[in-house]
Coordinates of C-alpha atoms and ligand atoms in Angstrom, one line a residue:
X28 CA -2.1 29.7 0.8
X29 CA -2.6 25.9 1.1
X30 CA 0.4 23.8 1.5
X31 CA 0.2 21.3 -1.4
X32 CA 0.3 17.6 -0.6
X33 CA 3.3 17.4 -3.0
X34 CA 3.6 17.5 -6.8
X35 CA 0.9 14.9 -7.3
X36 CA -2.7 14.0 -6.3
X37 CA -2.4 10.2 -5.8
X38 CA -2.4 9.0 -2.2
X39 CA -3.5 12.3 -0.6
X40 CA -6.2 10.7 1.5
X41 CA -3.5 8.7 3.3
X42 CA -0.7 11.2 3.3
X43 CA -2.0 14.7 3.5
X44 CA -2.3 16.4 6.9
X45 CA -5.8 16.8 8.2
X46 CA -5.5 20.6 8.8
X47 CA -4.4 21.2 5.2
X48 CA -7.1 18.9 3.8
X49 CA -9.7 20.8 5.7
X50 CA -8.4 24.1 4.4
X51 CA -8.5 22.6 0.9
X52 CA -12.1 21.5 1.2
X53 CA -13.1 25.1 2.2
X54 CA -11.1 26.4 -0.8
X55 CA -12.9 24.0 -3.2
X56 CA -16.3 25.2 -1.9
X57 CA -15.2 28.8 -2.3
X58 CA -14.1 28.1 -5.9
X59 CA -17.4 26.4 -6.6
X60 CA -19.2 29.6 -5.4
X61 CA -17.3 32.0 -7.7
X62 CA -19.0 33.3 -10.8
X63 CA -17.9 31.4 -14.0
X64 CA -16.3 34.5 -15.4
X65 CA -13.8 34.6 -12.5
X66 CA -12.7 31.0 -13.2
X67 CA -12.6 30.9 -17.0
X68 CA -8.8 31.7 -17.2
X69 CA -7.5 29.8 -14.2
X70 CA -6.0 27.0 -16.3
X71 CA -5.5 29.1 -19.5
X72 CA -3.1 27.3 -21.8
X73 CA -2.7 24.2 -19.6
X74 CA -3.0 20.7 -21.2
X75 CA -3.9 17.6 -19.3
X76 CA -3.5 14.0 -20.6
X77 CA -6.2 11.6 -19.6
X78 CA -5.7 7.8 -19.5
X79 CA -8.7 5.6 -18.6
X80 CA -7.9 1.9 -18.3
X81 CA -11.5 1.4 -17.0
X82 CA -14.9 2.8 -18.0
X83 CA -16.2 6.1 -16.5
X84 CA -19.0 8.5 -16.9
X85 CA -18.6 11.0 -14.1
X86 CA -14.8 11.2 -13.8
X87 CA -14.3 11.5 -17.5
X88 CA -17.0 14.1 -18.2
X89 CA -16.5 16.2 -15.1
X90 CA -12.7 16.5 -15.6
X91 CA -13.1 17.4 -19.3
X92 CA -15.9 19.8 -18.6
X93 CA -14.2 21.5 -15.7
X94 CA -10.9 21.9 -17.6
X95 CA -12.7 23.5 -20.5
X96 CA -14.6 25.9 -18.3
X97 CA -11.2 27.1 -16.8
X98 CA -9.5 27.6 -20.2
X99 CA -7.5 24.4 -20.3
X100 CA -7.4 21.6 -22.9
X101 CA -7.9 17.9 -22.4
X102 CA -6.1 15.2 -24.5
X103 CA -7.7 11.8 -24.3
X104 CA -5.1 9.0 -24.6
X105 CA -6.8 5.7 -25.0
X106 CA -4.6 2.9 -23.5
X107 CA -6.8 0.3 -25.2
X108 CA -6.0 1.3 -28.8
X109 CA -4.8 4.8 -29.3
X110 CA -1.3 4.6 -27.7
X111 CA 1.3 2.1 -26.9
X112 CA 0.1 0.5 -23.7
X113 CA 2.1 2.0 -20.7
X114 CA 3.8 -0.8 -18.9
X115 CA 6.0 -1.5 -15.9
X116 CA 9.4 -3.3 -16.3
X117 CA 8.8 -7.0 -16.6
X118 CA 5.4 -6.5 -18.3
X119 CA 6.6 -5.2 -21.6
X120 CA 5.8 -6.5 -25.1
X121 CA 7.8 -5.2 -28.0
X122 CA 6.0 -2.5 -30.0
X123 CA 2.8 -3.1 -28.0
X124 CA 3.8 -1.5 -24.7
X125 CA 5.9 1.5 -23.7
X126 CA 7.7 1.8 -20.4
X127 CA 5.8 4.0 -17.9
X128 CA 8.9 6.0 -17.2
X129 CA 9.3 6.9 -20.9
X130 CA 5.6 7.8 -21.3
X131 CA 5.7 10.0 -18.2
X132 CA 8.8 11.9 -19.2
X133 CA 7.7 12.4 -22.8
X134 CA 4.3 13.9 -21.7
X135 CA 6.1 16.1 -19.2
X136 CA 8.0 17.7 -22.1
X137 CA 4.9 19.3 -23.5
X138 CA 2.0 19.0 -21.1
X139 CA 0.9 20.2 -17.6
X140 CA -0.6 17.2 -15.9
X141 CA -1.4 13.5 -16.4
X142 CA -4.6 11.9 -15.0
X143 CA -4.9 8.1 -14.7
X144 CA -7.7 5.6 -13.8
X145 CA -6.7 2.0 -13.3
X146 CA -8.0 -0.8 -11.1
X147 CA -9.2 -4.4 -11.5
X148 CA -8.6 -6.3 -14.7
X149 CA -5.9 -4.1 -16.3
X150 CA -3.7 -4.7 -13.2
X151 CA -4.7 -8.4 -12.8
X152 CA -6.8 -7.6 -9.7
X153 CA -3.6 -7.8 -7.6
X154 CA -4.4 -5.4 -4.8
X155 CA -2.1 -2.4 -4.7
X156 CA -0.6 -2.9 -8.1
X157 CA -2.7 -0.2 -9.9
X158 CA -1.8 2.2 -7.1
X159 CA 1.8 1.3 -7.7
X160 CA 1.4 1.9 -11.5
X161 CA 0.1 5.4 -10.9
X162 CA 2.8 6.1 -8.4
X163 CA 5.4 5.0 -10.9
X164 CA 4.0 7.7 -13.3
X165 CA 4.3 10.2 -10.4
X166 CA 7.9 9.3 -9.8
X167 CA 9.0 9.9 -13.4
X168 CA 6.7 12.7 -14.5
X169 CA 8.0 16.2 -14.1
X170 CA 4.4 17.4 -14.1
X171 CA 1.5 16.6 -11.6
X172 CA -0.1 13.1 -11.8
X173 CA -3.7 12.8 -10.7
X174 CA -5.3 9.6 -9.5
X175 CA -8.7 9.3 -11.0
X176 CA -9.3 6.0 -9.1
X177 CA -7.0 3.1 -8.5
X178 CA -7.4 -0.1 -6.5
X179 CA -6.7 1.7 -3.1
X180 CA -8.0 5.2 -3.4
X181 CA -10.5 7.5 -5.2
X182 CA -9.4 10.8 -3.8
X183 CA -11.4 12.9 -6.3
X184 CA -14.6 11.1 -5.2
X185 CA -13.9 11.5 -1.5
X186 CA -13.4 15.2 -1.9
X187 CA -16.8 15.5 -3.6
X188 CA -18.3 13.4 -0.9
X189 CA -17.0 15.6 1.9
X190 CA -18.0 18.8 0.0
X191 CA -21.6 17.5 -0.3
X192 CA -21.9 16.6 3.3
X193 CA -20.5 20.0 4.3
X194 CA -23.0 21.7 2.1
X195 CA -25.8 19.8 3.8
X196 CA -24.8 20.3 7.5
X197 CA -21.9 22.7 7.7
X198 CA -19.2 21.6 10.2
X199 CA -18.7 17.8 9.9
X200 CA -17.1 17.4 13.3
X201 CA -18.7 14.6 15.3
X202 CA -21.4 14.1 12.6
X203 CA -22.2 10.4 12.2
X204 CA -21.3 8.8 8.8
X205 CA -22.1 5.2 8.0
X206 CA -19.9 3.7 5.3
X207 CA -21.6 0.5 4.4
X208 CA -21.1 -2.4 2.1
X209 CA -24.1 -3.2 -0.1
X210 CA -25.0 -6.1 -2.3
X211 CA -24.4 -6.0 -6.1
X212 CA -24.8 -8.6 -8.8
X213 CA -21.2 -7.8 -9.7
X214 CA -18.2 -8.3 -7.5
X215 CA -16.0 -6.1 -9.8
X216 CA -15.9 -3.0 -7.7
X217 CA -12.7 -2.0 -5.9
X218 CA -12.4 -0.8 -2.3
X219 CA -11.1 2.6 -3.4
X220 CA -14.3 4.6 -2.6
X221 CA -14.9 3.4 1.0
X222 CA -11.1 3.6 1.8
X223 CA -10.7 7.2 0.5
X224 CA -13.9 8.3 2.2
X225 CA -12.9 6.7 5.5
X226 CA -9.7 8.6 5.5
X227 CA -11.2 11.9 4.3
X228 CA -14.1 11.8 6.8
X229 CA -11.7 10.9 9.6
X230 CA -9.7 14.0 8.7
X231 CA -12.9 16.1 8.9
X232 CA -13.5 14.8 12.5
X233 CA -16.6 12.7 11.7
X234 CA -17.7 9.7 13.8
X235 CA -17.6 6.9 11.4
X236 CA -19.2 3.4 11.4
X237 CA -18.0 1.0 8.8
X238 CA -20.6 -1.8 8.3
X239 CA -19.9 -4.8 6.1
X240 CA -20.6 -8.6 6.2
X241 CA -17.7 -10.8 7.4
X242 CA -15.1 -11.2 4.6
X243 CA -15.3 -7.6 3.3
X244 CA -12.7 -6.0 5.6
X245 CA -11.0 -2.9 4.2
X246 CA -7.2 -2.8 4.0
X247 CA -5.9 -2.9 7.6
X248 CA -3.2 -0.3 6.9
X249 CA -5.9 2.2 5.6
X250 CA -8.1 1.5 8.7
X251 CA -5.1 2.1 11.0
X252 CA -4.3 5.3 9.3
X253 CA -7.9 6.5 9.5
X254 CA -7.9 5.6 13.2
X255 CA -4.9 7.8 13.6
X256 CA -6.7 10.8 12.0
X257 CA -9.7 10.1 14.1
X258 CA -7.7 10.0 17.3
X259 CA -6.1 13.4 16.4
X260 CA -9.6 14.9 16.1
X261 CA -11.2 13.2 19.1
X262 CA -13.6 11.4 16.8
X263 CA -14.2 7.7 16.4
X264 CA -14.2 4.8 14.0
X265 CA -16.4 1.7 14.7
X266 CA -16.6 -1.4 12.6
X267 CA -19.7 -3.7 12.7
X268 CA -20.9 -6.8 10.7
X269 CA -24.5 -5.9 11.4
X270 CA -26.2 -3.7 8.8
X271 CA -29.0 -2.4 11.0
X272 CA -26.6 -1.5 13.8
X273 CA -24.4 0.2 11.3
X274 CA -27.0 2.7 10.0
X275 CA -28.7 3.4 13.3
X276 CA -28.7 7.1 14.1
X277 CA -26.5 8.0 11.1
X278 CA -26.5 11.6 9.8
X279 CA -25.3 10.2 6.4
X280 CA -25.7 6.7 4.9
X281 CA -23.2 5.9 2.2
X282 CA -23.7 2.4 1.1
X283 CA -22.1 0.7 -1.9
X284 CA -20.6 -2.6 -3.0
X285 CA -17.0 -3.5 -2.9
X286 CA -15.1 -6.7 -3.6
X287 CA -13.6 -9.0 -0.9
X288 CA -9.8 -8.4 -0.7
X289 CA -9.5 -12.0 0.7
X290 CA -10.5 -13.4 -2.7
X291 CA -8.1 -11.4 -4.9
X292 CA -4.8 -12.9 -6.2
X293 CA -1.5 -11.8 -4.6
X294 CA 0.4 -12.0 -8.0
X295 CA -0.5 -11.7 -11.6
X296 CA 0.0 -15.4 -12.4
X297 CA -3.0 -16.2 -10.2
X298 CA -6.7 -15.7 -10.8
X299 CA -9.4 -14.1 -8.7
X300 CA -11.2 -16.7 -6.6
X301 CA -14.5 -16.0 -8.4
X302 CA -16.4 -18.9 -6.8
X303 CA -15.4 -17.8 -3.2
X304 CA -16.1 -14.2 -4.0
X305 CA -19.6 -14.9 -5.5
X306 CA -20.5 -17.1 -2.6
X307 CA -19.7 -14.4 -0.2
X308 CA -21.7 -11.9 -2.1
X309 CA -24.8 -14.2 -2.4
X310 CA -24.8 -14.7 1.4
X311 CA -25.4 -11.0 1.8
X312 CA -28.2 -10.2 -0.7
X313 CA -30.1 -8.5 2.1
X314 CA -27.6 -5.7 2.4
X315 CA -29.8 -3.3 0.4
X316 CA -30.6 0.2 1.5
X317 CA -34.4 0.5 1.6
X318 CA -36.9 2.7 3.4
X319 CA -36.7 0.4 6.5
X320 CA -33.0 0.9 6.6
X321 CA -33.2 4.6 6.3
X322 CA -35.8 4.8 9.1
X323 CA -33.1 3.6 11.5
X324 CA -31.0 6.7 10.7
X325 CA -31.7 10.2 11.9
X326 CA -34.7 11.9 10.4
X327 CA -32.5 14.5 8.7
X328 CA -30.3 11.7 7.2
X329 CA -28.7 12.2 3.8
X330 CA -28.1 9.3 1.4
X331 CA -24.9 9.2 -0.7
X332 CA -23.6 7.0 -3.5
X333 CA -20.7 7.6 -5.8
X334 CA -22.6 6.1 -8.7
X335 CA -23.1 4.1 -10.9
X336 CA -25.6 2.4 -8.5
X337 CA -27.2 -0.9 -8.9
X338 CA -30.9 -0.2 -8.2
X339 CA -32.8 -2.9 -6.4
X340 CA -29.5 -4.5 -5.4
X341 CA -27.4 -1.9 -3.5
X342 CA -30.4 0.4 -3.0
X343 CA -34.1 0.6 -3.7
X344 CA -35.4 3.3 -6.1
X345 CA -37.5 4.7 -3.2
X346 CA -34.3 5.7 -1.4
X347 CA -32.0 6.7 -4.2
X348 CA -34.7 8.7 -6.0
X349 CA -36.2 9.9 -2.7
X350 CA -36.0 13.2 -0.8
X351 CA -33.0 12.0 1.3
X352 CA -30.8 11.3 -1.7
X353 CA -27.9 13.7 -2.4
X354 CA -26.5 11.8 -5.4
X355 CA -26.8 14.4 -8.1
X356 CA -25.4 17.2 -6.0
X357 CA -22.6 14.8 -5.0
X358 CA -22.0 14.0 -8.7
X359 CA -22.0 17.7 -9.5
X360 CA -19.3 18.2 -6.9
X361 CA -17.0 15.9 -8.7
X362 CA -16.4 18.7 -11.2
X363 CA -16.1 21.5 -8.6
X364 CA -13.7 19.5 -6.4
X365 CA -11.6 18.5 -9.4
X366 CA -11.5 22.1 -10.6
X367 CA -9.9 22.9 -7.2
X368 CA -7.5 20.0 -7.5
X369 CA -6.3 21.0 -11.0
X370 CA -6.0 24.7 -10.0
X371 CA -4.0 23.8 -6.9
X372 CA -1.6 21.6 -8.9
X373 CA -1.2 23.7 -12.0
X374 CA -1.9 27.3 -10.8
X375 CA -1.7 27.4 -7.0
X376 CA -2.0 31.2 -6.9
X377 CA -5.5 30.8 -8.4
X378 CA -6.8 29.0 -5.4
X379 CA -7.6 31.6 -2.8
Ligands
CP423 N1 -18.0 7.7 -9.2 C1 -17.3 7.6 -10.3 O1 -16.0 7.6 -10.3 O2 -18.0 7.5 -11.5 P1 -17.4 7.0 -12.9 O3 -17.0 5.6 -12.7 O4 -18.6 7.2 -13.9 O5 -16.3 7.9 -13.2

């Protein structure tokens, strides 16, 4: 039996012990391999409430589909119009918002889990505040709370990423993963994906290179925690500002865009420094994964992206649509990984 990371699935990449995380990845892959008939009742009678403060294709559809395939029921609560907007103390507006602690407790009276996505605009782009919002749900809910991506972590994505790499090569220990920044015409992407992946891959014992132009450093607390996991597994983390150096000899290249934490506001009364942010992005237009980039990596290299991808900006079509690309298998693993997460949280005995 896997020792759960606690009631919730929020900051697991940061907080869950590597040994338990590794066991869970194995269990998720086993669950994926089971015939559908053996999974159809795992969440029989369970209801999960979904709140998306941001757009989503994969997370929304994979959670809903996976839950239905396991006998559960999804209720979509639209914070934009369908419900009173959940709010923290100090951000309340009469008859427009409802305090998070009340929402969490009410839903806990009749449901089995609450799943939330929030980053960026809905939290004023103040780094860490969306994570705090989801944690506030976790503190007050009597049922599990699932982080479907906040401004710090995307633990459902990282699980799918690790599953996909394991399916490709087996044991991930000492395999070389490059997590690279890539150019996009939009700066509006949080650091959640690279940060969760960095932590999860370090727990799996991978040798990781983080590559990004100056100004795109990840959260130092996250990097320090990842270094701790890497030290425990005798693996390594290296950071470079040189794109070519970053991808050289990689077994996996995972390149996507993320915003600069340096240009985000520190409180909600301030605005994003869009001019500074855009300038930084435009200086790094050449950070695009193309065939030349992939030729620097190992011949057996796999290309990963969480999607949605900006073709001809983050990556050329020849790479993302080419033979090294694992993106659809990776997207498919979103559902399989989340099925394991929901089973562990709501029916732990069902996860062998
Ligand atoms: N990768 C990911 O989370 O995709 P969505 O934004 O479509 O959910």
